[in-house]
Amino acid sequence: MPYIQLNENLPGITGLLDYRLDTALPIRQLTHILLRGESSLTEGERELIATVVSHGNNCTFCTAAHTAAANAYLPDPSLAEQVKSDITTAAVSEKMKALLTIAKTVGKSGRLVTPEMIQTAREQGATDRELHDTVLIAALFSLYNRYVDGLATVTPDEPAFYDRLGSILQKKGYLPSEDRYAGLVQ
């Protein structure tokens, strides 16, 4: 049961964003820029970053939501499961492995990122922009994970819920709209 009064039909961060629309807008805008805006990383790769960080932070809602969003973008839906299980053996590029390793590390503490991690990512072709965005996405999702779990938001058990949410995130992105969650609750 959530620690504050939230719309019971909007679980996880969706209820929190609905609770404070004034804080929700900049949160949504930043998330949309980072996960759907212009980038040399694909939307699926950026969703994998969110997935790995949320999984490392043991945030069930965010892990399931961003796994579903990654699956909506990626040609192989097992990739999200692979990176959650073991980044080093996942069927992603070496550059992506290096970036995901950095992201997972930032999820614990930014101070744990080493020059060697950065150098490895650069050697695999990561640009300064990709390094910047990876760290910012990881930091942002660490905030979201603590926000969702710190207020004990509702976390649905049904995989179908997350499939619907992943589809909404793929089709509508992260910006607010009147009908944003029309297909979420069934």
Short mmCIF file of N, CA and C in Angstrom, two decimals:
data_model
loop_
_atom_site.label_atom_id
_atom_site.label_comp_id
_atom_site.label_asym_id
_atom_site.label_seq_id
_atom_site.Cartn_x
_atom_site.Cartn_y
_atom_site.Cartn_z
N MET A 1 0.85 -1.18 0.00
CA MET A 1 0.00 0.00 0.00
C MET A 1 0.89 1.24 0.00
N PRO A 2 0.62 2.19 -0.91
CA PRO A 2 1.44 3.40 -0.98
C PRO A 2 1.40 4.19 0.33
N TYR A 3 2.50 4.87 0.58
CA TYR A 3 2.60 5.68 1.81
C TYR A 3 1.83 6.98 1.72
N ILE A 4 1.46 7.41 0.51
CA ILE A 4 0.65 8.61 0.33
C ILE A 4 -0.56 8.25 -0.53
N GLN A 5 -1.56 9.11 -0.54
CA GLN A 5 -2.77 8.87 -1.31
C GLN A 5 -2.50 9.08 -2.80
N LEU A 6 -2.57 7.99 -3.58
CA LEU A 6 -2.34 8.04 -5.02
C LEU A 6 -3.54 7.46 -5.75
N ASN A 7 -3.68 7.81 -7.02
CA ASN A 7 -4.72 7.22 -7.86
C ASN A 7 -4.45 5.72 -7.95
N GLU A 8 -5.36 4.92 -7.44
CA GLU A 8 -5.15 3.46 -7.38
C GLU A 8 -5.10 2.82 -8.75
N ASN A 9 -5.57 3.52 -9.78
CA ASN A 9 -5.54 2.98 -11.14
C ASN A 9 -4.23 3.29 -11.87
N LEU A 10 -3.33 4.01 -11.20
CA LEU A 10 -2.06 4.38 -11.83
C LEU A 10 -0.90 3.89 -10.95
N PRO A 11 -0.42 2.69 -11.18
CA PRO A 11 0.65 2.14 -10.36
C PRO A 11 2.02 2.74 -10.67
N GLY A 12 2.97 2.44 -9.80
CA GLY A 12 4.35 2.85 -10.00
C GLY A 12 4.49 4.34 -10.17
N ILE A 13 5.40 4.74 -11.03
CA ILE A 13 5.68 6.16 -11.22
C ILE A 13 4.51 6.89 -11.86
N THR A 14 3.64 6.16 -12.55
CA THR A 14 2.49 6.83 -13.19
C THR A 14 1.62 7.53 -12.15
N GLY A 15 1.40 6.90 -11.01
CA GLY A 15 0.61 7.50 -9.94
C GLY A 15 1.32 8.69 -9.31
N LEU A 16 2.64 8.59 -9.19
CA LEU A 16 3.41 9.70 -8.62
C LEU A 16 3.41 10.91 -9.55
N LEU A 17 3.52 10.66 -10.84
CA LEU A 17 3.49 11.76 -11.80
C LEU A 17 2.12 12.42 -11.82
N ASP A 18 1.08 11.63 -11.67
CA ASP A 18 -0.29 12.16 -11.62
C ASP A 18 -0.51 12.96 -10.33
N TYR A 19 0.14 12.57 -9.26
CA TYR A 19 -0.01 13.22 -7.96
C TYR A 19 0.51 14.66 -7.98
N ARG A 20 1.66 14.89 -8.62
CA ARG A 20 2.26 16.24 -8.68
C ARG A 20 2.54 16.58 -10.12
N LEU A 21 1.55 17.13 -10.80
CA LEU A 21 1.68 17.47 -12.20
C LEU A 21 2.75 18.53 -12.44
N ASP A 22 2.96 19.40 -11.47
CA ASP A 22 3.98 20.45 -11.64
C ASP A 22 5.39 19.87 -11.65
N THR A 23 5.64 18.85 -10.86
CA THR A 23 6.96 18.22 -10.90
C THR A 23 7.02 17.17 -12.01
N ALA A 24 5.87 16.63 -12.38
CA ALA A 24 5.83 15.61 -13.42
C ALA A 24 6.28 16.17 -14.77
N LEU A 25 5.91 17.40 -15.08
CA LEU A 25 6.24 17.94 -16.40
C LEU A 25 7.74 17.96 -16.67
N PRO A 26 8.58 18.55 -15.81
CA PRO A 26 10.02 18.52 -16.12
C PRO A 26 10.60 17.10 -16.08
N ILE A 27 10.06 16.25 -15.22
CA ILE A 27 10.51 14.85 -15.19
C ILE A 27 10.22 14.20 -16.55
N ARG A 28 9.01 14.36 -17.02
CA ARG A 28 8.62 13.78 -18.32
C ARG A 28 9.45 14.36 -19.46
N GLN A 29 9.66 15.66 -19.44
CA GLN A 29 10.41 16.30 -20.52
C GLN A 29 11.85 15.78 -20.57
N LEU A 30 12.51 15.73 -19.43
CA LEU A 30 13.88 15.24 -19.41
C LEU A 30 13.94 13.78 -19.84
N THR A 31 13.04 12.97 -19.35
CA THR A 31 13.02 11.56 -19.74
C THR A 31 12.80 11.42 -21.24
N HIS A 32 11.89 12.20 -21.79
CA HIS A 32 11.61 12.12 -23.22
C HIS A 32 12.84 12.53 -24.04
N ILE A 33 13.50 13.59 -23.64
CA ILE A 33 14.71 14.02 -24.35
C ILE A 33 15.75 12.91 -24.34
N LEU A 34 15.97 12.32 -23.18
CA LEU A 34 17.03 11.32 -23.05
C LEU A 34 16.69 9.98 -23.70
N LEU A 35 15.43 9.55 -23.61
CA LEU A 35 15.09 8.23 -24.12
C LEU A 35 14.48 8.23 -25.52
N ARG A 36 13.94 9.38 -25.96
CA ARG A 36 13.32 9.43 -27.27
C ARG A 36 13.90 10.51 -28.17
N GLY A 37 14.70 11.40 -27.63
CA GLY A 37 15.26 12.49 -28.41
C GLY A 37 16.38 12.03 -29.32
N GLU A 38 16.97 13.00 -30.00
CA GLU A 38 18.06 12.73 -30.93
C GLU A 38 19.23 12.08 -30.19
N SER A 39 19.72 10.98 -30.76
CA SER A 39 20.82 10.26 -30.14
C SER A 39 21.40 9.26 -31.13
N SER A 40 22.68 8.97 -30.98
CA SER A 40 23.28 7.90 -31.78
C SER A 40 22.97 6.53 -31.18
N LEU A 41 22.46 6.51 -29.95
CA LEU A 41 21.97 5.27 -29.34
C LEU A 41 20.50 5.11 -29.72
N THR A 42 20.10 3.89 -30.03
CA THR A 42 18.71 3.66 -30.40
C THR A 42 17.81 3.78 -29.17
N GLU A 43 16.52 3.91 -29.41
CA GLU A 43 15.57 3.94 -28.30
C GLU A 43 15.66 2.64 -27.50
N GLY A 44 15.82 1.53 -28.19
CA GLY A 44 15.95 0.25 -27.49
C GLY A 44 17.18 0.18 -26.61
N GLU A 45 18.30 0.69 -27.11
CA GLU A 45 19.53 0.71 -26.31
C GLU A 45 19.37 1.59 -25.08
N ARG A 46 18.71 2.73 -25.24
CA ARG A 46 18.50 3.63 -24.10
C ARG A 46 17.54 3.00 -23.08
N GLU A 47 16.55 2.26 -23.58
CA GLU A 47 15.66 1.54 -22.65
C GLU A 47 16.41 0.43 -21.93
N LEU A 48 17.40 -0.17 -22.59
CA LEU A 48 18.23 -1.18 -21.91
C LEU A 48 19.01 -0.54 -20.76
N ILE A 49 19.48 0.67 -20.95
CA ILE A 49 20.18 1.37 -19.88
C ILE A 49 19.24 1.55 -18.69
N ALA A 50 18.02 2.02 -18.95
CA ALA A 50 17.04 2.18 -17.88
C ALA A 50 16.73 0.85 -17.21
N THR A 51 16.66 -0.21 -17.99
CA THR A 51 16.37 -1.55 -17.46
C THR A 51 17.48 -2.04 -16.54
N VAL A 52 18.72 -1.92 -17.01
CA VAL A 52 19.86 -2.41 -16.22
C VAL A 52 19.98 -1.67 -14.90
N VAL A 53 19.80 -0.36 -14.93
CA VAL A 53 19.89 0.43 -13.70
C VAL A 53 18.76 0.06 -12.75
N SER A 54 17.54 -0.02 -13.25
CA SER A 54 16.39 -0.35 -12.41
C SER A 54 16.53 -1.75 -11.82
N HIS A 55 17.02 -2.67 -12.63
CA HIS A 55 17.24 -4.04 -12.14
C HIS A 55 18.31 -4.05 -11.04
N GLY A 56 19.38 -3.32 -11.26
CA GLY A 56 20.45 -3.24 -10.26
C GLY A 56 19.99 -2.59 -8.96
N ASN A 57 18.99 -1.71 -9.06
CA ASN A 57 18.43 -1.06 -7.87
C ASN A 57 17.25 -1.83 -7.29
N ASN A 58 16.98 -3.00 -7.84
CA ASN A 58 15.89 -3.87 -7.35
C ASN A 58 14.53 -3.18 -7.36
N CYS A 59 14.31 -2.31 -8.33
CA CYS A 59 13.02 -1.64 -8.47
C CYS A 59 12.16 -2.46 -9.43
N THR A 60 11.26 -3.24 -8.87
CA THR A 60 10.46 -4.17 -9.64
C THR A 60 9.62 -3.47 -10.70
N PHE A 61 8.93 -2.38 -10.32
CA PHE A 61 8.08 -1.68 -11.27
C PHE A 61 8.89 -1.15 -12.45
N CYS A 62 9.95 -0.40 -12.18
CA CYS A 62 10.73 0.21 -13.25
C CYS A 62 11.45 -0.84 -14.10
N THR A 63 11.92 -1.90 -13.47
CA THR A 63 12.57 -2.97 -14.24
C THR A 63 11.58 -3.57 -15.23
N ALA A 64 10.40 -3.91 -14.76
CA ALA A 64 9.40 -4.54 -15.63
C ALA A 64 8.93 -3.56 -16.72
N ALA A 65 8.72 -2.31 -16.35
CA ALA A 65 8.24 -1.32 -17.32
C ALA A 65 9.26 -1.09 -18.43
N HIS A 66 10.53 -0.96 -18.07
CA HIS A 66 11.53 -0.64 -19.09
C HIS A 66 12.03 -1.88 -19.82
N THR A 67 11.88 -3.04 -19.21
CA THR A 67 12.10 -4.28 -19.96
C THR A 67 11.07 -4.36 -21.07
N ALA A 68 9.81 -4.09 -20.74
CA ALA A 68 8.74 -4.13 -21.74
C ALA A 68 8.96 -3.08 -22.82
N ALA A 69 9.39 -1.87 -22.43
CA ALA A 69 9.66 -0.82 -23.42
C ALA A 69 10.83 -1.22 -24.32
N ALA A 70 11.89 -1.77 -23.74
CA ALA A 70 13.02 -2.23 -24.55
C ALA A 70 12.56 -3.31 -25.52
N ASN A 71 11.76 -4.24 -25.03
CA ASN A 71 11.25 -5.32 -25.88
C ASN A 71 10.43 -4.79 -27.04
N ALA A 72 9.73 -3.68 -26.82
CA ALA A 72 8.91 -3.09 -27.88
C ALA A 72 9.79 -2.53 -29.01
N TYR A 73 11.02 -2.17 -28.70
CA TYR A 73 11.93 -1.59 -29.68
C TYR A 73 12.91 -2.58 -30.28
N LEU A 74 13.34 -3.54 -29.51
CA LEU A 74 14.42 -4.42 -29.95
C LEU A 74 13.91 -5.60 -30.75
N PRO A 75 14.69 -6.04 -31.74
CA PRO A 75 14.26 -7.17 -32.56
C PRO A 75 14.23 -8.50 -31.79
N ASP A 76 15.03 -8.59 -30.73
CA ASP A 76 15.10 -9.80 -29.93
C ASP A 76 14.67 -9.49 -28.50
N PRO A 77 13.45 -9.91 -28.11
CA PRO A 77 12.97 -9.59 -26.76
C PRO A 77 13.77 -10.25 -25.64
N SER A 78 14.67 -11.16 -25.97
CA SER A 78 15.48 -11.77 -24.91
C SER A 78 16.66 -10.89 -24.51
N LEU A 79 16.95 -9.83 -25.29
CA LEU A 79 18.11 -8.99 -24.98
C LEU A 79 18.01 -8.34 -23.60
N ALA A 80 16.83 -7.85 -23.25
CA ALA A 80 16.68 -7.22 -21.93
C ALA A 80 16.95 -8.24 -20.83
N GLU A 81 16.46 -9.45 -21.00
CA GLU A 81 16.73 -10.49 -20.00
C GLU A 81 18.22 -10.82 -19.95
N GLN A 82 18.84 -10.85 -21.12
CA GLN A 82 20.28 -11.14 -21.17
C GLN A 82 21.10 -10.10 -20.42
N VAL A 83 20.82 -8.81 -20.65
CA VAL A 83 21.64 -7.78 -19.99
C VAL A 83 21.37 -7.74 -18.49
N LYS A 84 20.14 -8.08 -18.08
CA LYS A 84 19.87 -8.14 -16.63
C LYS A 84 20.62 -9.30 -16.00
N SER A 85 20.76 -10.38 -16.74
CA SER A 85 21.42 -11.57 -16.20
C SER A 85 22.94 -11.43 -16.18
N ASP A 86 23.51 -11.02 -17.33
CA ASP A 86 24.97 -10.90 -17.42
C ASP A 86 25.33 -10.04 -18.63
N ILE A 87 25.71 -8.82 -18.37
CA ILE A 87 26.04 -7.89 -19.46
C ILE A 87 27.15 -8.46 -20.34
N THR A 88 28.12 -9.11 -19.74
CA THR A 88 29.30 -9.55 -20.50
C THR A 88 28.98 -10.62 -21.54
N THR A 89 27.92 -11.38 -21.36
CA THR A 89 27.57 -12.44 -22.32
C THR A 89 26.35 -12.08 -23.16
N ALA A 90 25.77 -10.92 -22.93
CA ALA A 90 24.57 -10.52 -23.68
C ALA A 90 24.92 -10.29 -25.15
N ALA A 91 23.95 -10.52 -26.01
CA ALA A 91 24.12 -10.39 -27.46
C ALA A 91 23.92 -8.93 -27.90
N VAL A 92 24.72 -8.04 -27.30
CA VAL A 92 24.75 -6.63 -27.67
C VAL A 92 26.18 -6.29 -28.08
N SER A 93 26.36 -5.15 -28.71
CA SER A 93 27.69 -4.75 -29.16
C SER A 93 28.63 -4.56 -27.97
N GLU A 94 29.91 -4.60 -28.26
CA GLU A 94 30.91 -4.37 -27.21
C GLU A 94 30.78 -2.95 -26.65
N LYS A 95 30.45 -2.01 -27.51
CA LYS A 95 30.22 -0.63 -27.04
C LYS A 95 29.06 -0.60 -26.07
N MET A 96 27.98 -1.31 -26.41
CA MET A 96 26.82 -1.31 -25.53
C MET A 96 27.14 -2.01 -24.20
N LYS A 97 27.92 -3.07 -24.25
CA LYS A 97 28.34 -3.75 -23.01
C LYS A 97 29.09 -2.76 -22.11
N ALA A 98 29.98 -1.99 -22.71
CA ALA A 98 30.76 -1.02 -21.93
C ALA A 98 29.86 0.06 -21.35
N LEU A 99 28.93 0.56 -22.14
CA LEU A 99 28.01 1.59 -21.65
C LEU A 99 27.07 1.04 -20.58
N LEU A 100 26.58 -0.16 -20.76
CA LEU A 100 25.70 -0.77 -19.75
C LEU A 100 26.45 -1.02 -18.45
N THR A 101 27.71 -1.38 -18.54
CA THR A 101 28.53 -1.58 -17.34
C THR A 101 28.68 -0.25 -16.59
N ILE A 102 28.91 0.82 -17.33
CA ILE A 102 28.99 2.14 -16.70
C ILE A 102 27.65 2.49 -16.06
N ALA A 103 26.57 2.26 -16.77
CA ALA A 103 25.23 2.59 -16.25
C ALA A 103 24.94 1.82 -14.97
N LYS A 104 25.23 0.54 -14.98
CA LYS A 104 24.99 -0.29 -13.79
C LYS A 104 25.81 0.22 -12.61
N THR A 105 27.03 0.65 -12.88
CA THR A 105 27.91 1.18 -11.85
C THR A 105 27.37 2.49 -11.30
N VAL A 106 26.91 3.38 -12.19
CA VAL A 106 26.33 4.66 -11.74
C VAL A 106 25.12 4.40 -10.86
N GLY A 107 24.37 3.35 -11.16
CA GLY A 107 23.21 3.00 -10.33
C GLY A 107 23.58 2.76 -8.88
N LYS A 108 24.79 2.29 -8.66
CA LYS A 108 25.27 2.08 -7.28
C LYS A 108 25.85 3.38 -6.72
N SER A 109 26.76 3.99 -7.49
CA SER A 109 27.36 5.27 -7.10
C SER A 109 28.19 5.77 -8.28
N GLY A 110 28.02 7.03 -8.61
CA GLY A 110 28.82 7.61 -9.68
C GLY A 110 30.31 7.57 -9.39
N ARG A 111 30.67 7.58 -8.14
CA ARG A 111 32.09 7.57 -7.77
C ARG A 111 32.76 6.22 -8.06
N LEU A 112 31.95 5.20 -8.35
CA LEU A 112 32.51 3.89 -8.66
C LEU A 112 32.91 3.74 -10.13
N VAL A 113 32.51 4.71 -10.96
CA VAL A 113 32.92 4.69 -12.36
C VAL A 113 34.42 5.00 -12.42
N THR A 114 35.15 4.17 -13.14
CA THR A 114 36.61 4.32 -13.20
C THR A 114 37.06 4.85 -14.57
N PRO A 115 38.25 5.43 -14.61
CA PRO A 115 38.80 5.84 -15.90
C PRO A 115 38.91 4.65 -16.87
N GLU A 116 39.16 3.47 -16.33
CA GLU A 116 39.28 2.28 -17.18
C GLU A 116 37.94 1.95 -17.85
N MET A 117 36.85 2.11 -17.12
CA MET A 117 35.53 1.87 -17.72
C MET A 117 35.27 2.83 -18.87
N ILE A 118 35.62 4.09 -18.65
CA ILE A 118 35.44 5.12 -19.68
C ILE A 118 36.33 4.80 -20.88
N GLN A 119 37.57 4.45 -20.63
CA GLN A 119 38.50 4.12 -21.70
C GLN A 119 38.02 2.92 -22.51
N THR A 120 37.52 1.90 -21.83
CA THR A 120 36.99 0.73 -22.53
C THR A 120 35.83 1.13 -23.44
N ALA A 121 34.93 1.95 -22.94
CA ALA A 121 33.80 2.40 -23.76
C ALA A 121 34.30 3.20 -24.96
N ARG A 122 35.27 4.06 -24.76
CA ARG A 122 35.83 4.85 -25.87
C ARG A 122 36.50 3.95 -26.90
N GLU A 123 37.24 2.96 -26.42
CA GLU A 123 37.90 2.03 -27.34
C GLU A 123 36.89 1.26 -28.18
N GLN A 124 35.69 1.08 -27.66
CA GLN A 124 34.63 0.38 -28.38
C GLN A 124 33.78 1.34 -29.23
N GLY A 125 34.18 2.62 -29.27
CA GLY A 125 33.51 3.57 -30.15
C GLY A 125 32.54 4.52 -29.49
N ALA A 126 32.43 4.49 -28.17
CA ALA A 126 31.50 5.40 -27.49
C ALA A 126 31.99 6.84 -27.59
N THR A 127 31.07 7.72 -27.89
CA THR A 127 31.38 9.15 -27.99
C THR A 127 31.19 9.82 -26.63
N ASP A 128 31.67 11.04 -26.53
CA ASP A 128 31.45 11.81 -25.30
C ASP A 128 29.95 11.96 -25.03
N ARG A 129 29.18 12.22 -26.07
CA ARG A 129 27.72 12.38 -25.91
C ARG A 129 27.09 11.09 -25.40
N GLU A 130 27.51 9.95 -25.93
CA GLU A 130 26.96 8.67 -25.46
C GLU A 130 27.35 8.40 -24.02
N LEU A 131 28.57 8.73 -23.65
CA LEU A 131 28.99 8.58 -22.25
C LEU A 131 28.17 9.50 -21.36
N HIS A 132 28.02 10.75 -21.76
CA HIS A 132 27.23 11.70 -21.00
C HIS A 132 25.80 11.20 -20.81
N ASP A 133 25.16 10.82 -21.91
CA ASP A 133 23.76 10.42 -21.84
C ASP A 133 23.58 9.13 -21.05
N THR A 134 24.52 8.21 -21.17
CA THR A 134 24.44 6.97 -20.39
C THR A 134 24.47 7.28 -18.90
N VAL A 135 25.39 8.12 -18.48
CA VAL A 135 25.50 8.46 -17.06
C VAL A 135 24.25 9.22 -16.61
N LEU A 136 23.78 10.14 -17.43
CA LEU A 136 22.59 10.91 -17.04
C LEU A 136 21.34 10.02 -16.97
N ILE A 137 21.16 9.12 -17.94
CA ILE A 137 20.03 8.19 -17.88
C ILE A 137 20.14 7.32 -16.63
N ALA A 138 21.33 6.83 -16.35
CA ALA A 138 21.53 5.98 -15.17
C ALA A 138 21.23 6.74 -13.88
N ALA A 139 21.70 7.98 -13.79
CA ALA A 139 21.44 8.79 -12.59
C ALA A 139 19.95 9.08 -12.46
N LEU A 140 19.31 9.41 -13.58
CA LEU A 140 17.89 9.73 -13.58
C LEU A 140 17.06 8.52 -13.15
N PHE A 141 17.39 7.35 -13.67
CA PHE A 141 16.62 6.17 -13.30
C PHE A 141 16.90 5.73 -11.87
N SER A 142 18.06 6.02 -11.35
CA SER A 142 18.31 5.77 -9.93
C SER A 142 17.36 6.63 -9.10
N LEU A 143 17.18 7.88 -9.50
CA LEU A 143 16.22 8.76 -8.83
C LEU A 143 14.82 8.17 -8.92
N TYR A 144 14.40 7.77 -10.13
CA TYR A 144 13.06 7.21 -10.31
C TYR A 144 12.86 5.96 -9.46
N ASN A 145 13.87 5.10 -9.42
CA ASN A 145 13.76 3.87 -8.64
C ASN A 145 13.54 4.18 -7.18
N ARG A 146 14.24 5.15 -6.66
CA ARG A 146 14.09 5.53 -5.25
C ARG A 146 12.76 6.24 -5.01
N TYR A 147 12.31 7.00 -5.98
CA TYR A 147 11.01 7.70 -5.91
C TYR A 147 9.88 6.67 -5.84
N VAL A 148 9.88 5.71 -6.73
CA VAL A 148 8.84 4.67 -6.79
C VAL A 148 8.85 3.81 -5.53
N ASP A 149 10.01 3.33 -5.15
CA ASP A 149 10.09 2.42 -3.99
C ASP A 149 10.02 3.17 -2.66
N GLY A 150 10.50 4.40 -2.63
CA GLY A 150 10.48 5.18 -1.40
C GLY A 150 9.09 5.55 -0.93
N LEU A 151 8.13 5.57 -1.87
CA LEU A 151 6.74 5.85 -1.51
C LEU A 151 5.86 4.61 -1.64
N ALA A 152 6.51 3.46 -1.81
CA ALA A 152 5.82 2.15 -1.83
C ALA A 152 4.64 2.13 -2.81
N THR A 153 4.89 2.59 -4.04
CA THR A 153 3.82 2.61 -5.02
C THR A 153 3.36 1.20 -5.36
N VAL A 154 2.19 1.11 -5.93
CA VAL A 154 1.62 -0.18 -6.32
C VAL A 154 2.45 -0.76 -7.46
N THR A 155 2.75 -2.05 -7.36
CA THR A 155 3.50 -2.75 -8.40
C THR A 155 2.68 -3.94 -8.88
N PRO A 156 2.06 -3.83 -10.05
CA PRO A 156 1.26 -4.95 -10.57
C PRO A 156 2.11 -6.21 -10.78
N ASP A 157 1.47 -7.34 -10.64
CA ASP A 157 2.14 -8.63 -10.86
C ASP A 157 1.97 -9.15 -12.28
N GLU A 158 0.95 -8.67 -12.99
CA GLU A 158 0.61 -9.22 -14.29
C GLU A 158 1.54 -8.72 -15.39
N PRO A 159 2.22 -9.62 -16.09
CA PRO A 159 3.08 -9.22 -17.21
C PRO A 159 2.31 -8.43 -18.28
N ALA A 160 1.04 -8.72 -18.47
CA ALA A 160 0.24 -8.02 -19.49
C ALA A 160 0.17 -6.52 -19.19
N PHE A 161 0.15 -6.14 -17.92
CA PHE A 161 0.14 -4.72 -17.56
C PHE A 161 1.39 -4.04 -18.13
N TYR A 162 2.55 -4.65 -17.93
CA TYR A 162 3.80 -4.06 -18.38
C TYR A 162 3.91 -4.08 -19.90
N ASP A 163 3.35 -5.09 -20.54
CA ASP A 163 3.32 -5.10 -22.01
C ASP A 163 2.52 -3.91 -22.52
N ARG A 164 1.37 -3.62 -21.89
CA ARG A 164 0.57 -2.46 -22.28
C ARG A 164 1.35 -1.17 -22.03
N LEU A 165 2.00 -1.07 -20.87
CA LEU A 165 2.77 0.12 -20.55
C LEU A 165 3.94 0.29 -21.52
N GLY A 166 4.64 -0.78 -21.83
CA GLY A 166 5.75 -0.72 -22.79
C GLY A 166 5.28 -0.23 -24.15
N SER A 167 4.11 -0.68 -24.57
CA SER A 167 3.54 -0.24 -25.84
C SER A 167 3.20 1.25 -25.80
N ILE A 168 2.64 1.71 -24.70
CA ILE A 168 2.33 3.14 -24.54
C ILE A 168 3.62 3.96 -24.61
N LEU A 169 4.66 3.51 -23.91
CA LEU A 169 5.93 4.24 -23.91
C LEU A 169 6.54 4.27 -25.30
N GLN A 170 6.38 3.20 -26.06
CA GLN A 170 6.91 3.18 -27.42
C GLN A 170 6.12 4.12 -28.32
N LYS A 171 4.81 4.08 -28.24
CA LYS A 171 3.96 4.87 -29.15
C LYS A 171 3.88 6.34 -28.77
N LYS A 172 3.87 6.64 -27.47
CA LYS A 172 3.63 8.01 -27.04
C LYS A 172 4.84 8.67 -26.40
N GLY A 173 5.88 7.91 -26.10
CA GLY A 173 7.03 8.48 -25.43
C GLY A 173 6.71 8.83 -24.00
N TYR A 174 7.32 9.88 -23.51
CA TYR A 174 7.21 10.21 -22.09
C TYR A 174 6.50 11.54 -21.81
N LEU A 175 6.13 12.26 -22.86
CA LEU A 175 5.48 13.55 -22.66
C LEU A 175 4.02 13.37 -22.25
N PRO A 176 3.47 14.34 -21.52
CA PRO A 176 2.08 14.21 -21.07
C PRO A 176 1.10 14.35 -22.24
N SER A 177 -0.04 13.67 -22.10
CA SER A 177 -1.14 13.82 -23.04
C SER A 177 -2.43 13.45 -22.30
N GLU A 178 -3.54 13.93 -22.82
CA GLU A 178 -4.83 13.70 -22.16
C GLU A 178 -5.17 12.21 -22.05
N ASP A 179 -4.85 11.45 -23.09
CA ASP A 179 -5.23 10.04 -23.12
C ASP A 179 -4.05 9.10 -22.85
N ARG A 180 -3.03 9.63 -22.23
CA ARG A 180 -1.78 8.91 -22.03
C ARG A 180 -1.95 7.48 -21.52
N TYR A 181 -2.78 7.29 -20.51
CA TYR A 181 -2.90 5.96 -19.90
C TYR A 181 -4.24 5.31 -20.19
N ALA A 182 -4.88 5.71 -21.28
CA ALA A 182 -6.20 5.18 -21.61
C ALA A 182 -6.19 3.66 -21.71
N GLY A 183 -5.17 3.08 -22.28
CA GLY A 183 -5.13 1.63 -22.45
C GLY A 183 -4.39 0.89 -21.37
N LEU A 184 -3.99 1.59 -20.32
CA LEU A 184 -3.16 0.97 -19.29
C LEU A 184 -3.95 0.08 -18.34
N VAL A 185 -5.04 0.60 -17.81
CA VAL A 185 -5.82 -0.14 -16.83
C VAL A 185 -6.95 -0.87 -17.54
N GLN A 186 -7.02 -2.17 -17.32
CA GLN A 186 -8.09 -2.94 -17.95
C GLN A 186 -8.79 -3.78 -16.92
#
